[in-house]
CSV table of C-alpha atoms in Angstrom, one decimal:
chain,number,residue,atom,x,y,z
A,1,UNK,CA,-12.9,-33.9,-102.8
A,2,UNK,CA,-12.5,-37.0,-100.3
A,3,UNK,CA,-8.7,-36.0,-100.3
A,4,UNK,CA,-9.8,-32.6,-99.3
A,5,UNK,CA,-12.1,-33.9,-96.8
A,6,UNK,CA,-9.5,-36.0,-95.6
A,7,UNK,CA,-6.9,-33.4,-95.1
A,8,UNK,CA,-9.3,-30.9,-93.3
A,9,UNK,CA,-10.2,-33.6,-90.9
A,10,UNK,CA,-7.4,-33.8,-89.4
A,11,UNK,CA,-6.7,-30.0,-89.5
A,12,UNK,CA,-10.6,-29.6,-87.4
A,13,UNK,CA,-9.1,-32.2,-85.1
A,14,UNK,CA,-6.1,-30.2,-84.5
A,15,UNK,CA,-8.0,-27.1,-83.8
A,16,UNK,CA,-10.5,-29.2,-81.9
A,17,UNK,CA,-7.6,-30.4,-79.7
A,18,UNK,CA,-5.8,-27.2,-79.3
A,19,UNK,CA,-9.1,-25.7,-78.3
A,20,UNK,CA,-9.7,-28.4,-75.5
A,21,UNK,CA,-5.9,-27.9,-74.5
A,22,UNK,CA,-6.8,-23.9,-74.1
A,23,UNK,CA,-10.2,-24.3,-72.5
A,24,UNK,CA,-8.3,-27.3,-70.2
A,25,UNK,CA,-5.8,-24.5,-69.6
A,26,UNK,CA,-8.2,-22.0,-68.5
A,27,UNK,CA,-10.1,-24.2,-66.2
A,28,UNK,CA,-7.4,-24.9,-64.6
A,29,UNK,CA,-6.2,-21.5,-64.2
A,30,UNK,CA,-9.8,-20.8,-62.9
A,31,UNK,CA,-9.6,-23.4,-60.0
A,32,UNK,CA,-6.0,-22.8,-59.0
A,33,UNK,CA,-7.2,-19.1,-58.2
A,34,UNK,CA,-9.9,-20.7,-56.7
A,35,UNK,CA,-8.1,-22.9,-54.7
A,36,UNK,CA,-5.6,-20.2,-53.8
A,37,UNK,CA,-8.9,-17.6,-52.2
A,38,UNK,CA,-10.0,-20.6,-50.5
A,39,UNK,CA,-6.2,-21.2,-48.8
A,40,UNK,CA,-6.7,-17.0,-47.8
A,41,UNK,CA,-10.2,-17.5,-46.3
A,42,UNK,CA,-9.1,-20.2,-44.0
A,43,UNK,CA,-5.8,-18.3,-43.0
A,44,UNK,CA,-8.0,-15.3,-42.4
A,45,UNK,CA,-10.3,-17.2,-40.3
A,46,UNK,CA,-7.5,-18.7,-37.9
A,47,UNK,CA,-6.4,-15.6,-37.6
A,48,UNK,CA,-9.1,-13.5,-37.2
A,49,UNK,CA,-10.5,-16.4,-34.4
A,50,UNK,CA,-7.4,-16.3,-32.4
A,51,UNK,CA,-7.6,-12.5,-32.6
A,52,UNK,CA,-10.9,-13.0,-31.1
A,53,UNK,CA,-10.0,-15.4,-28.9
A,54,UNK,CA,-7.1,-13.4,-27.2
A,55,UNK,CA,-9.7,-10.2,-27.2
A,56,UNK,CA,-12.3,-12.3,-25.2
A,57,UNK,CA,-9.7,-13.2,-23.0
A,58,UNK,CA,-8.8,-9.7,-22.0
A,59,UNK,CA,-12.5,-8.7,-21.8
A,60,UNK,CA,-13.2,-11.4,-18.9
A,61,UNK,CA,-10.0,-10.1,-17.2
A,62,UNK,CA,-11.4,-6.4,-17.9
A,63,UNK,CA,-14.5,-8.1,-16.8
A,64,UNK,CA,-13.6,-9.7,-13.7
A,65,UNK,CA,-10.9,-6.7,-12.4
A,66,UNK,CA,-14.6,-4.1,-12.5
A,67,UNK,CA,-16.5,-6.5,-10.4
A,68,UNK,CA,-13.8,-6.0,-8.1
A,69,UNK,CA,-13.6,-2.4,-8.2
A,70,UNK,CA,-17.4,-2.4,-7.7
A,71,UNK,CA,-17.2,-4.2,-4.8
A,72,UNK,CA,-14.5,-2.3,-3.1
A,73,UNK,CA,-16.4,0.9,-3.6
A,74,UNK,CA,-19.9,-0.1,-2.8
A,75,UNK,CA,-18.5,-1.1,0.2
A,76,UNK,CA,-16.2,2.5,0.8
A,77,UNK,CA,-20.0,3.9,0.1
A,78,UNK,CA,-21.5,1.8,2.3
A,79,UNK,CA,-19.2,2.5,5.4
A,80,UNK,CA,-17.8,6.2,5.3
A,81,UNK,CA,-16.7,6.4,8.4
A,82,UNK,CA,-13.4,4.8,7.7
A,83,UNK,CA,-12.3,7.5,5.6
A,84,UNK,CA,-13.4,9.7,8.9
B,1,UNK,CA,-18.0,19.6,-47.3
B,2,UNK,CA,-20.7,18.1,-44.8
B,3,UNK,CA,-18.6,15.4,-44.4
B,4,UNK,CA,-15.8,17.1,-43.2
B,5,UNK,CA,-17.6,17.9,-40.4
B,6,UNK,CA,-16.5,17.1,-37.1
B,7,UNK,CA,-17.2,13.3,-35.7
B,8,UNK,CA,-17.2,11.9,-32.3
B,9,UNK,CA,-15.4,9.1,-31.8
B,10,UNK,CA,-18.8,6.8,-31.3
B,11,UNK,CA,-19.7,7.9,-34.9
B,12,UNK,CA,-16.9,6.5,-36.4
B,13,UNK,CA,-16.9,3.4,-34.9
B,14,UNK,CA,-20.6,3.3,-36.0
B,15,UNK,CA,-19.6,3.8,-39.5
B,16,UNK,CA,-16.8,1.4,-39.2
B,17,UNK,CA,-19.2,-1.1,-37.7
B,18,UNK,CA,-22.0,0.3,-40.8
B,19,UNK,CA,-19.1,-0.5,-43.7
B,20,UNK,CA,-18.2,-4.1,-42.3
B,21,UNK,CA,-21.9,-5.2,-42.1
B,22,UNK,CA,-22.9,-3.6,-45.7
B,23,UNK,CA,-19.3,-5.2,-47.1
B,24,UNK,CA,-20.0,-8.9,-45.7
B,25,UNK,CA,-23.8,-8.3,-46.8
B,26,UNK,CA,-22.7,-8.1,-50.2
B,27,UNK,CA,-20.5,-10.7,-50.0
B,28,UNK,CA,-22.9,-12.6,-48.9
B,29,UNK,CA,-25.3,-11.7,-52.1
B,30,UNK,CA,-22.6,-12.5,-54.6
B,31,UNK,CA,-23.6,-16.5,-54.2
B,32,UNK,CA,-27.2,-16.3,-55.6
B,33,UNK,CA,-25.3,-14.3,-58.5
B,34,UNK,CA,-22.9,-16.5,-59.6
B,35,UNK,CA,-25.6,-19.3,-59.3
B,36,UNK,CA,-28.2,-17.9,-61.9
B,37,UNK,CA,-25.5,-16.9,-63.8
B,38,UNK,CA,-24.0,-20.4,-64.1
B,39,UNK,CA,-27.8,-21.6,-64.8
B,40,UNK,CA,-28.2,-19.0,-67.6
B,41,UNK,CA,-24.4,-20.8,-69.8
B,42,UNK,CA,-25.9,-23.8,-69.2
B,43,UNK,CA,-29.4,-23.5,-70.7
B,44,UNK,CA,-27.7,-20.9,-73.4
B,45,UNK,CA,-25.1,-23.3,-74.5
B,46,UNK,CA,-27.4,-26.2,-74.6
B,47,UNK,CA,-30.1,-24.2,-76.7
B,48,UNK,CA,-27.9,-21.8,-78.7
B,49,UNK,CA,-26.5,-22.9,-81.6
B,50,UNK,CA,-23.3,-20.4,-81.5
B,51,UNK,CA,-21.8,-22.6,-78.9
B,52,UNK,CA,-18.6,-21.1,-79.6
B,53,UNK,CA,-19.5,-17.6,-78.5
B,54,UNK,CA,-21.4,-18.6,-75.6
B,55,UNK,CA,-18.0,-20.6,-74.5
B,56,UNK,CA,-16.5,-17.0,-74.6
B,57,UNK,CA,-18.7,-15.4,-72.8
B,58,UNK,CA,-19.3,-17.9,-70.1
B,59,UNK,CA,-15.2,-17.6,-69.8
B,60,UNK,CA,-15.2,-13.7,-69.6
B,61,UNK,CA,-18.2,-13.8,-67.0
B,62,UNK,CA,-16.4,-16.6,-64.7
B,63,UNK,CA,-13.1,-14.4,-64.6
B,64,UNK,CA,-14.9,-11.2,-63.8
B,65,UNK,CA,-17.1,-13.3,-61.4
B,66,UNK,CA,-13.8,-14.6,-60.4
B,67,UNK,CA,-12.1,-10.6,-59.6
B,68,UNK,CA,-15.4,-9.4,-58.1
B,69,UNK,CA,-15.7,-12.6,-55.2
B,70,UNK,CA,-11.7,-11.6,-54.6
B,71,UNK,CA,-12.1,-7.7,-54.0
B,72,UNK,CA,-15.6,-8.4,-51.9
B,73,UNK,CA,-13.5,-11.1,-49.6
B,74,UNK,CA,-10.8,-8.2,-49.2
B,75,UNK,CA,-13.2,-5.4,-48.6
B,76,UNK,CA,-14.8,-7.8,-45.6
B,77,UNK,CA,-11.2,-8.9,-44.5
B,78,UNK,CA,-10.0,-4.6,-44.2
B,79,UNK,CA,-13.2,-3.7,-42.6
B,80,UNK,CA,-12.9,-6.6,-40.3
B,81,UNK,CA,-9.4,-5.9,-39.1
B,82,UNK,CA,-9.8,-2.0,-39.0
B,83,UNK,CA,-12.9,-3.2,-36.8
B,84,UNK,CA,-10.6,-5.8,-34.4
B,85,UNK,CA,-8.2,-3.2,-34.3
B,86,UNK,CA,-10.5,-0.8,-33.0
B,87,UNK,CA,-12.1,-2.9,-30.9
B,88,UNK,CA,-8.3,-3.9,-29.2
B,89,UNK,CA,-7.5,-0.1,-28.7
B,90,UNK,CA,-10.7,-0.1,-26.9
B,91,UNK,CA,-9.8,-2.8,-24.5
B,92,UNK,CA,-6.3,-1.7,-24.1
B,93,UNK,CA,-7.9,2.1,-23.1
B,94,UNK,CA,-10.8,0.5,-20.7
B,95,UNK,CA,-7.7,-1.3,-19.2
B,96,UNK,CA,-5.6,1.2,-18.4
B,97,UNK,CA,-8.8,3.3,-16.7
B,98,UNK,CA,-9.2,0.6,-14.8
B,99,UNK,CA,-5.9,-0.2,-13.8
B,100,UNK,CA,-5.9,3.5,-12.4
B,101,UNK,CA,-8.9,3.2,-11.0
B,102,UNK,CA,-7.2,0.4,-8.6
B,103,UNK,CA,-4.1,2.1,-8.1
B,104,UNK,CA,-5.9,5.0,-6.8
B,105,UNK,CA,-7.9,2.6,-4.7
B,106,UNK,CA,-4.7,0.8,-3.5
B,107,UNK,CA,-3.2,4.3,-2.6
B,108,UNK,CA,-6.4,5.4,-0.7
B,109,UNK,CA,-6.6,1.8,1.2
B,110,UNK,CA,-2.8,2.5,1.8
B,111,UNK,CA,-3.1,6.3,3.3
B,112,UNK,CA,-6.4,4.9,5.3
B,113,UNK,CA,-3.8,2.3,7.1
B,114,UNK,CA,-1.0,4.9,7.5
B,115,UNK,CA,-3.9,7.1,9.3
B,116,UNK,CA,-4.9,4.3,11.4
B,117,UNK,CA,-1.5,3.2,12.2
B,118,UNK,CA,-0.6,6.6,12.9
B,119,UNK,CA,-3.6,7.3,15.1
B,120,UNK,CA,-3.1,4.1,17.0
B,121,UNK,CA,0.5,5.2,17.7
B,122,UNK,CA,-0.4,8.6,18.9
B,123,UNK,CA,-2.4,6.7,21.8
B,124,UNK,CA,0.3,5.4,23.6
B,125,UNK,CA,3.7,7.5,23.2
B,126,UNK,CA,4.4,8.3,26.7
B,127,UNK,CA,8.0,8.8,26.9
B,128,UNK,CA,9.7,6.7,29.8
B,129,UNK,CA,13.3,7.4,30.2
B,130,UNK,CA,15.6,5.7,32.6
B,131,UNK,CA,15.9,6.6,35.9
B,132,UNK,CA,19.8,8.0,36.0
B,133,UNK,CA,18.6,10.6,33.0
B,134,UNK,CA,15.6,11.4,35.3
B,135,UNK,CA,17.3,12.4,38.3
B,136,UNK,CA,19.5,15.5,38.2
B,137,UNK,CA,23.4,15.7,38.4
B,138,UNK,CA,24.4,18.9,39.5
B,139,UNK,CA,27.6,18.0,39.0
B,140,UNK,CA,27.4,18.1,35.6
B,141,UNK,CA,27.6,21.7,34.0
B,142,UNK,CA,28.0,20.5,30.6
B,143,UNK,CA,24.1,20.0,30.1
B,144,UNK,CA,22.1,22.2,32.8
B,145,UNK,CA,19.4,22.4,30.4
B,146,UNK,CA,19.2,19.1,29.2
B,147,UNK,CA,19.3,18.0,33.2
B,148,UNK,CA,15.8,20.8,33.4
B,149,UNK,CA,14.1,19.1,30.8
B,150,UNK,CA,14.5,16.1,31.8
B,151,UNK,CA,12.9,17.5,35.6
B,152,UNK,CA,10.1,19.0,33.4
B,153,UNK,CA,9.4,15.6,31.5
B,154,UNK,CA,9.8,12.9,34.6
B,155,UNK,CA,7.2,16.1,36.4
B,156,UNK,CA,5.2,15.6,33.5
B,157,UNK,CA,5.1,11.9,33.5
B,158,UNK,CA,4.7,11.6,37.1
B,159,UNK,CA,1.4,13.6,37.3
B,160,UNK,CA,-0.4,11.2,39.6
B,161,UNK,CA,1.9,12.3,42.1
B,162,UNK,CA,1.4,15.7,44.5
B,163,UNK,CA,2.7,18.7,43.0
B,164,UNK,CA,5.9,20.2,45.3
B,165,UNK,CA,5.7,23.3,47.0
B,166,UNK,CA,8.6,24.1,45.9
B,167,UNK,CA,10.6,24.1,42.1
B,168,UNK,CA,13.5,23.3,43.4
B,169,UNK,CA,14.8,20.1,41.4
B,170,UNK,CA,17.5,19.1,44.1
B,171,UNK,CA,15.2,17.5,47.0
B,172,UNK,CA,15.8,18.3,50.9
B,173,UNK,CA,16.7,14.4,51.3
B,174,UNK,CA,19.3,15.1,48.7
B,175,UNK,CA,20.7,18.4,49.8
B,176,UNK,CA,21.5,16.5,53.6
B,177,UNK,CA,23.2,13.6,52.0
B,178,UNK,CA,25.5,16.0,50.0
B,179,UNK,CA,25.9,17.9,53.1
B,180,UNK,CA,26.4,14.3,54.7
B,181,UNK,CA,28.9,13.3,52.2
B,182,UNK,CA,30.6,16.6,52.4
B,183,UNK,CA,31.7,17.0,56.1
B,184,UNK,CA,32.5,13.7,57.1
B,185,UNK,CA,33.6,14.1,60.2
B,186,UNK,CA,30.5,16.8,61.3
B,187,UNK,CA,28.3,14.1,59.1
B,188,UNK,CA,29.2,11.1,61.8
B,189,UNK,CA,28.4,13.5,64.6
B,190,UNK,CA,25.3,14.3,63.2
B,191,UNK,CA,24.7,10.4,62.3
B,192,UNK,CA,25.2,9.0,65.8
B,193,UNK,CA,22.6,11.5,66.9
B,194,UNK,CA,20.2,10.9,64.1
B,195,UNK,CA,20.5,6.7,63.5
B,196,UNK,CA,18.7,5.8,66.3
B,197,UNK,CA,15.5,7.4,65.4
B,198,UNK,CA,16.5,6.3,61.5
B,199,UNK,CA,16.7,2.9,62.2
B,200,UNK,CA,13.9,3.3,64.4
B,201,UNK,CA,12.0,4.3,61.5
B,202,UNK,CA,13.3,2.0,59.4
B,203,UNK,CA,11.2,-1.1,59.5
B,204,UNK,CA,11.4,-4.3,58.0
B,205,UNK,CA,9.1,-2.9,55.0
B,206,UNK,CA,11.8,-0.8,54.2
B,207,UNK,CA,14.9,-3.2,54.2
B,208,UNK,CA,18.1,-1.1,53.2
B,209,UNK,CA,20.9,-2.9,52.9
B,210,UNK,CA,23.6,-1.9,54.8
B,211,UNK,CA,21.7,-0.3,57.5
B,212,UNK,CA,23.5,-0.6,61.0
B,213,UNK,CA,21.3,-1.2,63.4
B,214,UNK,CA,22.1,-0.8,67.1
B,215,UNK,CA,22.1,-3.3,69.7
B,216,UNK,CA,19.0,-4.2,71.5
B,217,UNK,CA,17.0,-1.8,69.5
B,218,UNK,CA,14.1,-2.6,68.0
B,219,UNK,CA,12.6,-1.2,65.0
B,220,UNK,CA,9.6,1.0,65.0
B,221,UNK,CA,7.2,0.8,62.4
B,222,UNK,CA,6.7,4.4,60.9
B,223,UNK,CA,2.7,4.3,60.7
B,224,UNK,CA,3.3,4.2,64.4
B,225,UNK,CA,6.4,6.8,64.5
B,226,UNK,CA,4.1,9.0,62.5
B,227,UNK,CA,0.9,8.7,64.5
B,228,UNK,CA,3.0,9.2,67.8
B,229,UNK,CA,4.0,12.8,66.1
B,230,UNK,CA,0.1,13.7,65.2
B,231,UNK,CA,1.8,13.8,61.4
B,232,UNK,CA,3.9,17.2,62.8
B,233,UNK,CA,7.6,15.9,61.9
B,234,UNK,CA,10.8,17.5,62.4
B,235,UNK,CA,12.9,18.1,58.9
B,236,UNK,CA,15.7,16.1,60.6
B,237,UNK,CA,13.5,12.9,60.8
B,238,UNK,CA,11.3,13.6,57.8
B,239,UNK,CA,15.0,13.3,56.3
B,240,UNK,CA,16.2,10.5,57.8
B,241,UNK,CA,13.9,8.3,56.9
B,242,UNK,CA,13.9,9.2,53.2
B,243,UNK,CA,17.6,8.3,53.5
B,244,UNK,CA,20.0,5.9,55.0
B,245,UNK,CA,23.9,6.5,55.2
B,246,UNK,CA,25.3,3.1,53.4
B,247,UNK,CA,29.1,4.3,53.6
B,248,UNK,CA,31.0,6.8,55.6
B,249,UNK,CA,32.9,7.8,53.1
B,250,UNK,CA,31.6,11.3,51.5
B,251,UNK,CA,30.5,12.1,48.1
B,252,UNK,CA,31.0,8.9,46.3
B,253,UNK,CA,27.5,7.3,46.7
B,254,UNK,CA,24.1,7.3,48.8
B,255,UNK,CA,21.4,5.5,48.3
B,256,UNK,CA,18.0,7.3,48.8
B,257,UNK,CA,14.6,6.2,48.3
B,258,UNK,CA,12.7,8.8,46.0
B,259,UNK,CA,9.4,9.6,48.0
B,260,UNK,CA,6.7,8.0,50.9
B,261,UNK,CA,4.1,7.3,48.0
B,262,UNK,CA,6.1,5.1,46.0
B,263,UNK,CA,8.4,2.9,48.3
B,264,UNK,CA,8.7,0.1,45.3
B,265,UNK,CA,10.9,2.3,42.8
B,266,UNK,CA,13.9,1.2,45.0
B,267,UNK,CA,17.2,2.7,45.1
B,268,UNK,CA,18.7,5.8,43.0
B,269,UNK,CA,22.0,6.1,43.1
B,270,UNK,CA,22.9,10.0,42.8
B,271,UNK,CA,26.2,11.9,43.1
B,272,UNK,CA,26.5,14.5,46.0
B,273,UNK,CA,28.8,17.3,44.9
B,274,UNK,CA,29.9,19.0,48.5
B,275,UNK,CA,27.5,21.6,50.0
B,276,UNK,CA,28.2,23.9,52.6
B,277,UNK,CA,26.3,24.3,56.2
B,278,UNK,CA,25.3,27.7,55.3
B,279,UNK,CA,23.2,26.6,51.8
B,280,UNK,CA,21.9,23.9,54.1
B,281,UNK,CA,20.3,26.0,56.9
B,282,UNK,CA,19.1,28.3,54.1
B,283,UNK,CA,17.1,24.9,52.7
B,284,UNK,CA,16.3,24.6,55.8
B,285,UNK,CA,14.0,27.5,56.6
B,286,UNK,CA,13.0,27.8,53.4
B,287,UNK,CA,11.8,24.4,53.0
B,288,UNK,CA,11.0,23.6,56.5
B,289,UNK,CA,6.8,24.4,56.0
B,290,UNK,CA,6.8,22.9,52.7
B,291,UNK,CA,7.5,19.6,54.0
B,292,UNK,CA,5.1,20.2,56.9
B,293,UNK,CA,2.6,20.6,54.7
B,294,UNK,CA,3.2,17.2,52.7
B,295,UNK,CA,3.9,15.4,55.6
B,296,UNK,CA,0.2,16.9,56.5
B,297,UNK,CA,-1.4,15.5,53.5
B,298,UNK,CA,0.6,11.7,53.7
């Protein structure tokens, strides 16, 4: 019975072992994939600010060429004897 | 089928707008999720005494936690794009519009300056052509109608000055200085006759070059000569002093001055084709009360 006990002791500690080693393994699978969305949601949000960036840019051109316009024609409104 | 209704554009990038918002909302609910969950393995475990199957379970839940965090991250990432992209067709649209919208202010700025440009030159185009396309050359019978236009034109352009009697483009002055250059040898007759009165007339005001004067003679200013006459002049005198013999020889050239009312626009230099003394007398009484009358008015 000791023998017996002594010979599935170390059999439990195998299988305790290889457990860990599979539960180790999955963890680790777990934060790689983790690690690898985190990667993707900081790519995403360089590109997604210098998307933006570049939009904003164009909108304050947009921006500035309409005040222009606006002024040119409040003042062909304002004086329409020049097209007279 | 009530979705396959028509949609304005403005709908659909409400609904784009909707999706994004409702996508990143659940996103954004996924976090209190997996945080009670991860609560709810811990107490189990602790408490439970089927560790082993609570280990399994918390596994299974973390990798479907896991799959569900990915696809909500996509879903926000597509609708966030799609939403950028819409946004930069929007721009790229507005700036086109507006680009036109310049152009066709440019062009309207540019036709206003052609106008006013135009305008402005319309003001001053008086033609002014040089004197020897002015005056006529009978001579040439290549261009007799170029040679009345030109009358018509220098008539036109000279409209401060009295309107002739007559339409005849050749002037009396002209007519005796052919004749003049014509028959030299009647021309000096008539000449020694004539120059003393000429140079009589012809006072220091006038100062043609080449003028003989006669011994002893001095000249006679014309407001005098002319005053002396009570303004009734004969057509020999009226043309000697609108012209001066400069050479004897005939035909080549004669200088002339143009009219009493401008004395400044010096000298012409004309051509005298060879007249006849019959065309001359003709002038003569034809032209003979014309030039009364202007000499009249001076």
């Amino acid at each position: 019975m000791a023998r017996a006990g002594g010979i599935s002791n170390p059999v439990n500690v195998g299988i305790a072992v290889q457990a860990d080693w599979e539960n180790r393994e999955f963890i680790s699978n777990i934060s790689l994939n983790v690690r690898r969305l985190f990667e993707f949601l900081l790519q995403f949000e360089a590109t997604t600010k210098s998307k933006l960036a570049s939009l904003n840019e164009k909108l304050d051109v947009l921006e500035r060429k309409l005040e222009v316009l606006e002024v040119q024609v409040s003042s062909a409104t304002t004086n329409p004897s020049v097209f007279n | 089928m009530a979705m396959a209704a028509a949609m304005t554009f403005d709908e659909v990038s409400m609904e784009r707008s909707k999706s994004f918002v409702k996508a990143l909302q659940e996103l954004k609910n996924l976090r209190p999720q997996l945080y009670s969950a991860a609560e709810y393995c811990e107490k189990s475990y602790i408490h439970s005494e089927q560790k082993q199957m609570v280990l399994d379970n918390l596994k299974d839940y973390a990798v479907r936690a896991l799959v569900n965090a990915v696809d909500h991250l996509g879903t926000v990432a597509y609708k966030l794009t799609d939403l950028f992209d819409q946004q930069s067709s929007d721009v790229a649209s507005l700036d086109l519009k507006v680009s036109s919208i310049n152009q066709r202010i440019s062009t309207c700025q540019t036709y206003i300056d052609k106008e006013g440009l135009r305008q402005q030159q319309m003001c001053g185009a008086a033609p002014k052509l040089h004197k020897h396309y002015i005056l006529p050359y009978s001579g040439n019978s290549k261009y007799p109608g170029m040679v009345q236009q030109l009358q018509t034109e220098f008539r036109q352009d000279s409209s401060e000055m009295k309107p002739r009697p007559y339409n005849s483009v050749k002037t009396l002055s002209w007519h005796l200085s052919s004749e003049n250059s014509s028959t030299s040898a009647t021309s000096r007759t008539v000449q020694s006759s004539v120059e003393p009165k000429a140079h009589k007339i012809a006072t220091d005001t006038f100062k043609l070059p080449g003028a003989e004067r006669e011994k002893g003679q001095t000249p006679i200013p014309l407001s005098r000569h002319l005053h002396a006459n009570g303004g009734n002049m004969s057509p020999d005198v009226v043309s000697q002093k609108t012209s001066v013999k400069v050479s004897s020889h005939g035909g080549k050239q004669i200088s002339t001055f143009r009219s009493f009312e401008n004395p400044t626009m010096g000298r012409q230099i004309i051509r005298a084709p060879p007249r006849t003394k019959s065309m001359l007398s003709a002038l003569f009484v034809k032209n003979k009360a014309a030039k009364l009358k202007k000499i009249s008015v001076i």
